PDB file of C-alpha atoms in Angstrom:
ATOM      1  CA  MET A 808     138.557 149.169 329.702  1.00  0.00           C
ATOM      2  CA  VAL A 809     141.953 149.256 331.377  1.00  0.00           C
ATOM      3  CA  PRO A 810     143.700 152.692 331.205  1.00  0.00           C
ATOM      4  CA  VAL A 811     146.621 151.189 329.272  1.00  0.00           C
ATOM      5  CA  VAL A 812     147.369 151.538 325.584  1.00  0.00           C
ATOM      6  CA  PHE A 813     149.387 149.293 323.321  1.00  0.00           C
ATOM      7  CA  ARG A 814     150.755 149.207 319.820  1.00  0.00           C
ATOM      8  CA  MET A 815     152.084 146.439 317.668  1.00  0.00           C
ATOM      9  CA  LEU A 816     155.874 146.666 317.705  1.00  0.00           C
ATOM     10  CA  GLY A 817     156.970 148.812 314.775  1.00  0.00           C
ATOM     11  CA  GLU A 818     153.548 150.457 314.433  1.00  0.00           C
ATOM     12  CA  LYS A 819     153.723 154.248 314.236  1.00  0.00           C
ATOM     13  CA  VAL A 820     151.440 156.077 316.656  1.00  0.00           C
ATOM     14  CA  GLU A 821     151.505 159.604 318.012  1.00  0.00           C
ATOM     15  CA  VAL A 822     152.413 160.253 321.650  1.00  0.00           C
ATOM     16  CA  GLY A 823     149.328 159.753 323.797  1.00  0.00           C
ATOM     17  CA  GLU A 824     147.654 157.575 321.170  1.00  0.00           C
ATOM     18  CA  GLY A 825     147.424 153.836 320.814  1.00  0.00           C
ATOM     19  CA  ARG A 826     144.850 151.107 321.147  1.00  0.00           C
ATOM     20  CA  ARG A 827     143.202 150.439 324.487  1.00  0.00           C
ATOM     21  CA  VAL A 828     143.542 147.195 326.390  1.00  0.00           C
ATOM     22  CA  SER A 829     140.354 145.497 327.586  1.00  0.00           C
ATOM     23  CA  ASN A 830     141.839 143.183 330.231  1.00  0.00           C
ATOM     24  CA  LEU A 831     145.429 142.907 331.472  1.00  0.00           C
ATOM     25  CA  SER A 832     147.117 140.447 333.829  1.00  0.00           C
ATOM     26  CA  LEU A 833     150.545 138.928 334.397  1.00  0.00           C
ATOM     27  CA  GLY A 834     149.502 136.020 332.180  1.00  0.00           C
ATOM     28  CA  GLY A 835     148.201 137.901 329.176  1.00  0.00           C
ATOM     29  CA  VAL A 836     145.941 140.541 327.706  1.00  0.00           C
ATOM     30  CA  ARG A 837     142.654 140.937 325.864  1.00  0.00           C
ATOM     31  CA  ILE A 838     142.770 143.478 323.046  1.00  0.00           C
ATOM     32  CA  TYR A 839     140.619 144.787 320.223  1.00  0.00           C
ATOM     33  CA  SER A 840     142.187 144.636 316.786  1.00  0.00           C
ATOM     34  CA  ASP A 841     141.210 145.602 313.265  1.00  0.00           C
ATOM     35  CA  GLU A 842     143.526 142.901 311.880  1.00  0.00           C
ATOM     36  CA  TRP A 843     142.776 139.171 312.023  1.00  0.00           C
ATOM     37  CA  MET A 844     145.158 137.167 314.232  1.00  0.00           C
ATOM     38  CA  ALA A 845     145.203 133.387 313.976  1.00  0.00           C
ATOM     39  CA  ALA A 846     145.400 131.161 317.062  1.00  0.00           C
ATOM     40  CA  GLY A 847     149.043 130.275 317.704  1.00  0.00           C
ATOM     41  CA  GLN A 848     150.372 133.392 315.952  1.00  0.00           C
ATOM     42  CA  GLU A 849     153.011 135.310 317.922  1.00  0.00           C
ATOM     43  CA  VAL A 850     152.935 139.108 318.080  1.00  0.00           C
ATOM     44  CA  GLU A 851     155.228 141.694 319.637  1.00  0.00           C
ATOM     45  CA  LEU A 852     153.523 144.468 321.568  1.00  0.00           C
ATOM     46  CA  GLU A 853     154.542 147.587 323.427  1.00  0.00           C
ATOM     47  CA  PHE A 854     152.421 148.705 326.376  1.00  0.00           C
ATOM     48  CA  ILE A 855     152.273 152.255 327.746  1.00  0.00           C
ATOM     49  CA  LEU A 856     151.073 152.443 331.344  1.00  0.00           C
ATOM     50  CA  PRO A 857     149.212 155.469 332.788  1.00  0.00           C
ATOM     51  CA  HIS A 858     152.208 156.588 334.895  1.00  0.00           C
ATOM     52  CA  GLY A 859     154.372 156.755 331.747  1.00  0.00           C
ATOM     53  CA  ALA A 860     156.312 153.501 332.059  1.00  0.00           C
ATOM     54  CA  SER A 861     156.310 151.216 329.056  1.00  0.00           C
ATOM     55  CA  PHE A 862     157.364 147.656 328.320  1.00  0.00           C
ATOM     56  CA  LYS A 863     157.538 145.259 325.397  1.00  0.00           C
ATOM     57  CA  ALA A 864     156.132 141.759 325.360  1.00  0.00           C
ATOM     58  CA  LEU A 865     155.961 138.751 323.084  1.00  0.00           C
ATOM     59  CA  ALA A 866     152.503 137.179 323.120  1.00  0.00           C
ATOM     60  CA  ARG A 867     150.735 134.236 321.490  1.00  0.00           C
ATOM     61  CA  VAL A 868     147.167 134.444 320.182  1.00  0.00           C
ATOM     62  CA  VAL A 869     144.950 132.050 322.153  1.00  0.00           C
ATOM     63  CA  TRP A 870     141.614 133.008 320.594  1.00  0.00           C
ATOM     64  CA  ALA A 871     140.090 135.604 318.272  1.00  0.00           C
ATOM     65  CA  ASN A 872     136.434 136.398 317.633  1.00  0.00           C
ATOM     66  CA  GLU A 873     134.820 138.743 315.150  1.00  0.00           C
ATOM     67  CA  LEU A 874     132.879 141.576 316.770  1.00  0.00           C
ATOM     68  CA  PRO A 875     129.629 143.200 315.601  1.00  0.00           C
ATOM     69  CA  PRO A 876     129.678 146.591 313.834  1.00  0.00           C
ATOM     70  CA  GLY A 877     130.112 149.532 316.201  1.00  0.00           C
ATOM     71  CA  SER A 878     132.490 147.629 318.510  1.00  0.00           C
ATOM     72  CA  PRO A 879     135.891 149.035 319.551  1.00  0.00           C
ATOM     73  CA  GLY A 880     137.563 146.810 316.952  1.00  0.00           C
ATOM     74  CA  VAL A 881     136.795 144.266 314.276  1.00  0.00           C
ATOM     75  CA  TYR A 882     138.178 141.412 316.400  1.00  0.00           C
ATOM     76  CA  ASP A 883     138.290 140.587 320.110  1.00  0.00           C
ATOM     77  CA  VAL A 884     141.620 138.830 320.744  1.00  0.00           C
ATOM     78  CA  GLY A 885     142.996 136.919 323.746  1.00  0.00           C
ATOM     79  CA  LEU A 886     146.797 136.869 324.028  1.00  0.00           C
ATOM     80  CA  GLU A 887     149.036 134.884 326.371  1.00  0.00           C
ATOM     81  CA  PHE A 888     152.412 136.385 327.278  1.00  0.00           C
ATOM     82  CA  VAL A 889     155.248 134.089 326.217  1.00  0.00           C
ATOM     83  CA  GLY A 890     158.109 136.560 326.514  1.00  0.00           C
ATOM     84  CA  LEU A 891     158.045 139.058 329.355  1.00  0.00           C
ATOM     85  CA  SER A 892     161.351 140.425 330.663  1.00  0.00           C
ATOM     86  CA  ARG A 893     162.041 140.778 334.372  1.00  0.00           C
ATOM     87  CA  LYS A 894     161.707 144.584 334.010  1.00  0.00           C
ATOM     88  CA  ALA A 895     158.405 144.227 332.133  1.00  0.00           C
ATOM     89  CA  ARG A 896     157.021 141.838 334.752  1.00  0.00           C
ATOM     90  CA  HIS A 897     158.073 144.284 337.497  1.00  0.00           C
ATOM     91  CA  GLU A 898     156.377 147.262 335.776  1.00  0.00           C
ATOM     92  CA  LEU A 899     153.234 145.214 335.213  1.00  0.00           C
ATOM     93  CA  LYS A 900     153.124 143.994 338.832  1.00  0.00           C
ATOM     94  CA  LEU A 901     153.446 147.590 340.085  1.00  0.00           C
ATOM     95  CA  PHE A 902     150.588 148.693 337.851  1.00  0.00           C
ATOM     96  CA  LEU A 903     148.309 145.789 338.807  1.00  0.00           C
ATOM     97  CA  LYS A 904     148.665 146.371 342.581  1.00  0.00           C
TER      98      LYS A 904
END
C-alpha cells in the first residue's frame, strides 16, 4: 500500500487517520471503500501525503469490484482524476519522484 491516506470530501476523520491508498499516479488512484461506487460516478477526495501536504481532487469511478471478507475494504475501486489543480498536480509529482 502507498503511504498516503484519503477521505471523501466532507467526511470527518481524526488527524492522522483516513483510508489508505493502494495505488497512486498522476492519472488516478486505486482505493478500498466500504461504500459501493458505480462506474461513471464522480467523487471528491482529499489526499494527505506523508510529508504533511494535502490536496483535493475530483475523480471518476472507472471500475469497482467486491472484495472477499477480511479484505481492507468491501470494494476495490479504480478512480481516474478528472479535476486536479495545478497545485495538486505539483504536490503529487513531488511525492511520486
